[in-house]
Each structure stands twice: as C-alpha cells, then as structure tokens.
XYZ file of C-alpha atoms in Angstrom:
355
model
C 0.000 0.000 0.000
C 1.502 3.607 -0.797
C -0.015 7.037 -0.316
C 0.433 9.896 -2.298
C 0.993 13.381 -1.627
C -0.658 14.250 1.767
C -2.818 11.473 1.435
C -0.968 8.390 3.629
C -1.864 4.956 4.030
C -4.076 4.486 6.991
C -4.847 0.854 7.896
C -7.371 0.491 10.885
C -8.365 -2.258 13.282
C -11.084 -2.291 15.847
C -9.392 -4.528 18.022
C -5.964 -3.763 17.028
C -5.864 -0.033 16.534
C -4.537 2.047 13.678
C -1.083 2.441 11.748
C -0.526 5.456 9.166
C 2.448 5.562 7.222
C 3.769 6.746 3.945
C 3.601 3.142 2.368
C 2.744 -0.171 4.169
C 4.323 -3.740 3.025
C 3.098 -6.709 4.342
C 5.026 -10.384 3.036
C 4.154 -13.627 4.130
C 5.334 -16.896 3.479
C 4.358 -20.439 4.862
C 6.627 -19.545 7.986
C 7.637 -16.016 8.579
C 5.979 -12.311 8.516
C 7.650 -8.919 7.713
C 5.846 -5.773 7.888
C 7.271 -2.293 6.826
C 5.796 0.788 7.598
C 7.814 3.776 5.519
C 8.290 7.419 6.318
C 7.159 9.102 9.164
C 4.389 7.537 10.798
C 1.978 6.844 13.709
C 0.819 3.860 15.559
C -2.535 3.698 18.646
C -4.417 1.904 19.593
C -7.686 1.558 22.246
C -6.386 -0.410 25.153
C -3.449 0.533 27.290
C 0.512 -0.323 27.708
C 2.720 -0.822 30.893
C 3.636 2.258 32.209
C 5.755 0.706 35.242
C 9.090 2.385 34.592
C 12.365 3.063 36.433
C 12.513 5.972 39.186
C 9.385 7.451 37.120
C 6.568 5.551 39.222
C 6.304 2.914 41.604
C 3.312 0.963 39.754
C 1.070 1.099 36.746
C -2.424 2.202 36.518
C -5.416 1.510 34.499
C -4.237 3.463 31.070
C -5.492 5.131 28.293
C -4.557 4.817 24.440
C -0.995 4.265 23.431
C 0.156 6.455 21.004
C 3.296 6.009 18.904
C 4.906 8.248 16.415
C 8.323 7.786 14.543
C 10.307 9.382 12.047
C 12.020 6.884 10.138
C 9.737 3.915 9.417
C 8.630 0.774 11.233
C 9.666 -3.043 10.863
C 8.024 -5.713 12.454
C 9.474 -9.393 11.947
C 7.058 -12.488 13.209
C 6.718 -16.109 12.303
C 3.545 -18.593 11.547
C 2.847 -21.287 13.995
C 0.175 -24.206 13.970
C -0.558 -25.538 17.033
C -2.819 -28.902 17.813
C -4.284 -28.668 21.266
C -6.950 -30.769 23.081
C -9.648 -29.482 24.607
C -11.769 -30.806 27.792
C -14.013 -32.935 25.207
C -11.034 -34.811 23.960
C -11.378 -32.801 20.646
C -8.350 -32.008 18.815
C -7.850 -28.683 17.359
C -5.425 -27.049 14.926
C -5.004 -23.298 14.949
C -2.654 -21.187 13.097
C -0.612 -18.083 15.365
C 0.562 -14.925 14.541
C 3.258 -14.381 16.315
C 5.465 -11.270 16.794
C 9.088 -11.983 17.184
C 10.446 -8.182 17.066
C 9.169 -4.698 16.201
C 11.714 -1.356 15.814
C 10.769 2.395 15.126
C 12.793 4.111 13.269
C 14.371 7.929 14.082
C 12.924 9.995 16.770
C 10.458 8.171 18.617
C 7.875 9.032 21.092
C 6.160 6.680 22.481
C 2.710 8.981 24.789
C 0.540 7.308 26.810
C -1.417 9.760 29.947
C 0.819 11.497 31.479
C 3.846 9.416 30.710
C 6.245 9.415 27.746
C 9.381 7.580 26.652
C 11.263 9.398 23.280
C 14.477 7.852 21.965
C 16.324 7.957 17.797
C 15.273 4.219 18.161
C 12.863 1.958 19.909
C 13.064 -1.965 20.009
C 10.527 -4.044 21.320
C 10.854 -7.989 21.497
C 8.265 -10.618 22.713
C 8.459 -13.949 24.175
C 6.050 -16.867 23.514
C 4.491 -19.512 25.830
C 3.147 -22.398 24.844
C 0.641 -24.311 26.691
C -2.129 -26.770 26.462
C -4.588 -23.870 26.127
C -2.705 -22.591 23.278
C -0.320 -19.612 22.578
C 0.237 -16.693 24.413
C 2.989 -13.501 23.588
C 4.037 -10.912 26.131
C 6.608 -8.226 25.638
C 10.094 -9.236 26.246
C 12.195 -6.341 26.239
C 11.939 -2.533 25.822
C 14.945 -0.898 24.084
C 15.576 2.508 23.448
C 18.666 3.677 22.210
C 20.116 7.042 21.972
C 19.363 10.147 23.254
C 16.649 8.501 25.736
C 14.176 10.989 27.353
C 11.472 9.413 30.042
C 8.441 11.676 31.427
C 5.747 11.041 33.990
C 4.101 14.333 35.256
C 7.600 16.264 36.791
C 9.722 13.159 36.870
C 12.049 13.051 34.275
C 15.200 10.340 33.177
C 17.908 11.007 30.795
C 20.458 8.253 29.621
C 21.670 7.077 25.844
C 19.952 3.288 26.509
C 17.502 2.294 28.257
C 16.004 -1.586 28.734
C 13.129 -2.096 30.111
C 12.819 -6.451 30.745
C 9.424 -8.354 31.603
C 8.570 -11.391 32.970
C 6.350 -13.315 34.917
C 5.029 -11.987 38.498
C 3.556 -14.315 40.933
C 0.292 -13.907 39.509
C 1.396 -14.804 36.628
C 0.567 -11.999 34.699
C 3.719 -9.966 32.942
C 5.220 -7.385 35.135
C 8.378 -5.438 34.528
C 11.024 -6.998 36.682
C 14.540 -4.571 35.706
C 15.241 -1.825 33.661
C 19.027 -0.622 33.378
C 20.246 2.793 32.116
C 22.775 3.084 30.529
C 25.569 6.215 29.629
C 25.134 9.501 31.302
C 22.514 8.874 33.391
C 20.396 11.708 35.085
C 17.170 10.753 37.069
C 14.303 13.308 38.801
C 11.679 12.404 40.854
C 10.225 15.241 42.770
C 13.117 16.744 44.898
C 15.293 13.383 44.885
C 17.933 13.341 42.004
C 20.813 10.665 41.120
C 23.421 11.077 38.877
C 25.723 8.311 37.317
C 28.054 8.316 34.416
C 28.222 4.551 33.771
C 24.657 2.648 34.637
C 21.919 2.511 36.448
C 20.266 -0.473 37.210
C 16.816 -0.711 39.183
C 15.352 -4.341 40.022
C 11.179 -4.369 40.600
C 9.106 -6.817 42.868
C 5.431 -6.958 42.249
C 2.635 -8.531 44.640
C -0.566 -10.825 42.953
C -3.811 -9.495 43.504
C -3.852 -6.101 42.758
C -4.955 -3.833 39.664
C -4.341 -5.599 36.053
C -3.812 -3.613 32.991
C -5.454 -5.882 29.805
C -3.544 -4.866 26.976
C -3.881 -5.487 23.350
C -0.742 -5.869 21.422
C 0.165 -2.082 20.141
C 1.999 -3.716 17.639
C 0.602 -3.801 13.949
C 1.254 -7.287 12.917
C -2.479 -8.335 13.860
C -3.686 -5.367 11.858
C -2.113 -6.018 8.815
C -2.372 -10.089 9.136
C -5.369 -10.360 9.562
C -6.917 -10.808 5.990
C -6.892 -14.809 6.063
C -6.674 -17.076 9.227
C -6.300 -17.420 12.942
C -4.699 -14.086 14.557
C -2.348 -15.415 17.408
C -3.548 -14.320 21.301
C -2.264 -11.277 21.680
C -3.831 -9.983 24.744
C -1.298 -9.132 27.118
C -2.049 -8.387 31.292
C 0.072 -6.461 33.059
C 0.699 -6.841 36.925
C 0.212 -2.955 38.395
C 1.979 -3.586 41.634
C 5.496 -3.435 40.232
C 7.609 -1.251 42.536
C 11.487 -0.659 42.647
C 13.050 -2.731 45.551
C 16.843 -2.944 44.623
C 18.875 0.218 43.158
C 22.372 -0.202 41.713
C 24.843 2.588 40.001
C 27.815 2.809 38.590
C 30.140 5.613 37.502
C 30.657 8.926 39.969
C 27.529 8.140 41.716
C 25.457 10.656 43.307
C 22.303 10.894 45.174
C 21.067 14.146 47.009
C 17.710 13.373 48.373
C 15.882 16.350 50.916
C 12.641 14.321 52.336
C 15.638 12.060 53.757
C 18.370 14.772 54.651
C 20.506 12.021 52.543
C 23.263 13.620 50.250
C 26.099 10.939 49.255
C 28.512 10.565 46.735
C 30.649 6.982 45.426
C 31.982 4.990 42.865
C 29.838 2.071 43.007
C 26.055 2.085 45.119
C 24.352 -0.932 46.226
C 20.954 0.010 48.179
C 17.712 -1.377 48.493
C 14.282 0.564 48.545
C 11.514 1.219 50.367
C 8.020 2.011 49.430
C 9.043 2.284 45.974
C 11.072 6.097 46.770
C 12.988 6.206 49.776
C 16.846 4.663 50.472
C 16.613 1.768 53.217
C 19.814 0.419 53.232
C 23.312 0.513 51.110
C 26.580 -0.421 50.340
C 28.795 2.505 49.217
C 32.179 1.700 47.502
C 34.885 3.678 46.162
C 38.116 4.466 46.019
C 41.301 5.524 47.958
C 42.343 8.555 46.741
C 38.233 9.360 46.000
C 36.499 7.851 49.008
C 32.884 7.377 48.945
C 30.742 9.951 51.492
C 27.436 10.247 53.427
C 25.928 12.847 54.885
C 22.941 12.350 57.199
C 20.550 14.658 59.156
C 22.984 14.635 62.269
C 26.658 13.103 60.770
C 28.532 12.502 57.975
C 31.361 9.460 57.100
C 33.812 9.297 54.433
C 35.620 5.878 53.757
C 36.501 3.649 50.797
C 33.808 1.056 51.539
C 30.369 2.481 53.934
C 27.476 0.278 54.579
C 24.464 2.164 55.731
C 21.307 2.121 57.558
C 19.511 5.283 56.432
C 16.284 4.681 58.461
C 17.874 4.014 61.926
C 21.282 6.313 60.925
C 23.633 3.144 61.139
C 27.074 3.338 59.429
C 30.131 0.647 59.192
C 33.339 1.626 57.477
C 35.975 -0.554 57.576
C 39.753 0.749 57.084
C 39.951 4.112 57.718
C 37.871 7.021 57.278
C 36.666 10.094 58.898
C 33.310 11.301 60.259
C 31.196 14.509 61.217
C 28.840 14.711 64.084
C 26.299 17.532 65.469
C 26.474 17.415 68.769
C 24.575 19.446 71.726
C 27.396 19.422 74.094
C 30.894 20.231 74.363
C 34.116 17.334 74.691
C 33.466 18.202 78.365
C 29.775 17.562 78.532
C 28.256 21.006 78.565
C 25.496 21.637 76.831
C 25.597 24.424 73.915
C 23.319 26.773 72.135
C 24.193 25.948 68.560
C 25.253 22.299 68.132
C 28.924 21.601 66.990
C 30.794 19.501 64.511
C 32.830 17.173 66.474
C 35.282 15.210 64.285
C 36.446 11.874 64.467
C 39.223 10.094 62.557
C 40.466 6.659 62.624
C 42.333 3.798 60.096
C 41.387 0.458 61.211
C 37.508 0.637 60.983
C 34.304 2.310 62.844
C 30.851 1.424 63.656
C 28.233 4.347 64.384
C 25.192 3.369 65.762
C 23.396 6.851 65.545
C-alpha cells in the first residue's frame, strides 16, 4: 500500500488499533511475517501499555490509548505457527498463530501514553512466547531505546543514551516489569530526589498478585495487517500494576542528594535497596582511595573507601579508615551548647556508628 501526496496509508483495526504511514508492506510466506511501515508515521491503539518504569513511578495504573509516532519507518518481523491442542471434550484442534518476534521504530520516537512518555532515535521491542495446552500466548520481552533517551511522567524526568526495560512473569502470573538498566550519562528526577551516574543505572522491581491488572492489546501492527486470512495469534497481554522498585544499583561517579531524607552521598559504586518504591533503606557505598565514597545524614557525615548504611535508623560501618562529622549538643566536656557543633572523628582500622 503507498499514499500519495498528503494522502498516507491508513490501515485500521477495531481490536488492534490504527497504523498510518507513507507506504505499508506486508510479506508472508508459509513460515515467517515482515511488515514495513515507511516514512514518518503513527501507531494507537484503544487499550493501554505498561507504564511501570524506572525511578518514574512505583506501579502502573489503568491506562489510556498508546500512542506512537516515529520518524524513520517501522519493521516488524514475526513467524507462523500451527498448534494442535486438546480441549476438555477430547477434541483435537489445529489453529494457526501470529506471532510477533520483534518490532523497531525508526528515528525519533515518542512513544505517549497519559501522562507518561518515553522518546528515543530508536525503539526496540521484542516478545516472548508460551506455549501451553490452552494454546499460545505472547508478552513483551524487552523494551529498548537507544540514543538520546528521554522518560516523562508528570515532573519526573530520566535522561540516559539506553535504556532496557525487561518483563517477565510476576507471581500472579501476569507480565510485570522486573529490571530496567540505564545506561551512559545517566540523570534521574523524581520530585526533589535526584541521582546522577556516568556509567549505569540499574533498578530491580518486585510486584505482589492481587492487585490492579492492565489488559492490553498488542500495540503492535502485525495483527492489523495479518489479519486478511486465518487465525490471529492471542495477543492480549495483562500487566501486573503492583510493580515497585526494591533494589537500586549505580555505577560511575555516583550521586544521590535526596531532601525528604536529609541524605546527600557521593561513590563509585552504590548498592541500596528501597523502600516504598522512593525512599533509600539500606546501602553499600564503595569507592576508592584517593576518591572515598561519602554520606551525609541529618545529624553526621562518614567518608571511607567502603560504607554500609542504615539510612532509616542512621547506622554506618566503614571498615579501614575514614573520617566522620557529628552535630552534637554538648561540648568534649559535657556542657550543653546553644548551637550544636561539629565534632570530628578520625580513625584507620575501621568504625561502627550506631546513631
């Protein structure tokens, strides 16, 4: 199919949404599918996508529309399957699936959906495929955007040159985003809390069965255009909504400055684990010698190569040496003073400061 002038091709679903593009190739043989979409171009649809992203919110929410536009044309590469399952009856039946193995957007791509919206020169998503005795199933796979990655969600904002988003399985069984990693310059906001890394940022997510499920239909347009002749494959994915970042790791000048916590630190490597999908609960600092990692806490600071830290209950362990800051109300003597004052403490073989 190829439009002409302003006139574009526009090929619509009512289950699988719309694609418009310059021209639109579809070529099948007994195994494979490979669908082009040229030119500049947009993809919706009426049901929702996963919204559950890194640092920009703690869970997904029932969602509007998807909307997708690129700049440099659209592949999609999927394969035929027939499958033969048996049903309660004992009756055999053969179907014929769909099924998506890849899909990339070319150039600047901006991927809208509410309030939340991921841009990037390229965006690569790949699915998985279960088999079962019920029949076939896809979910999403991965997420990749590469170059010049921009993520939104109301004021929160993320910056890095990759991003990959991974799914899997929660314990309802449903497909929940379980990491996404960062990768190359990255700069996170959420709120007043920013971190800064140079290297990567990786953020692992837990999710809990028995909350709010997003139904999705495949965004993709490999339904749309297939479906002249035949079975379309399942493509109905459902999204677990209680993902929630639980482990945060970063790598490359690390820094975090965070005000709700009076937490400001700085390191080479960070290791921390997170509660109620915002706040720093514990963490492993590392650096180096001559570029020791630092903390500094409502009532103390610590600087050593290696800290371990207890942000809720003010906890720190630094083995070797290191130095460390504390407000006090009274004096070396014990008197008590107006304005509290920095006492400092140095030592080589190790400290533990149970605040």
């Amino acid at each position: 199919l190829i439009g002409e002038g302003n006139e574009p091709v526009v090929v619509r679903s009512l289950q699988q949404g719309t694609v418009i593009g310059e021209s639109v190739s579809l070529r099948r043989t007994n195994e494979t599918i490979d669908i082009v979409v040229g030119g500049p171009g947009r993809l919706w649809g009426d049901a929702g996508v996963p919204t559950s992203t890194p640092l920009l919110s703690t869970h997904a929410s029932q969602l509007g529309p998807a909307n997708i536009e690129f700049a440099d044309g659209l592949r999609a590469a999927g394969r035929i399957l027939q499958k033969t399952t048996l049903d309660f009856t004992g009756s055999m039946t053969t179907r014929e699936y769909r099924l998506l193995d890849r899909v990339s957007f070319g150039g600047r791509t901006t991927l809208q959906q509410d309030d939340t919206s991921l841009q990037a020169d390229q965006i690569d998503v790949a699915f998985s495929v279960v088999e079962s005795w019920r029949g076939v199933q896809q979910s999403m796979d991965h997420v990749v955007g590469l170059g010049n990655v921009l993520m939104n969600q109301g004021s929160d904002r993320l910056t890095c040159d990759k991003m990959d988003i991974a799914m899997g399985a929660g314990p309802d069984g449903k497909a929940s985003v379980k990491s996404a990693t960062a990768t190359g310059s990255v700069s996170a906001l959420q709120g007043d809390r920013s971190l800064q890394a140079t290297d990567k940022l990786i953020v692992d997510f837990e999710s809990a069965p028995g909350k709010d499920v997003v139904q999705v239909t495949d965004v993709a347009p490999a339904s749309t255009l297939a479906a002249a002749s035949g079975q379309t494959a399942s493509q109905s994915l459902k999204f677990s909504s209680a993902a929630s970042p639980r482990r945060l790791r970063a790598f490359g000048e690390v820094s975090v400055i965070d005000p709700s916590q009076s937490l400001d630190l700085s390191c080479e490597q960070l290791d921390c684990t997170i509660a109620a999908g915002k706040d720093i609960e514990s963490a492993v600092l590392c650096g180096f010698a001559d570029r020791p990692a630092s903390v500094k806490l409502d009532t103390f600071s610590v600087t050593g190569k290696d800290i371990t830290l207890d942000v809720a209950n003010e906890w720190a362990d630094v083995p070797g040496e290191g130095r460390m800051t504390i407000q006090s109300g009274k004096d070396l003597d014990g008197r008590k003073v107006e304005q509290p004052i920095p006492i400092v403490v140095t030592w080589t073989d190790g400290m533990k400061y149970r605040g």
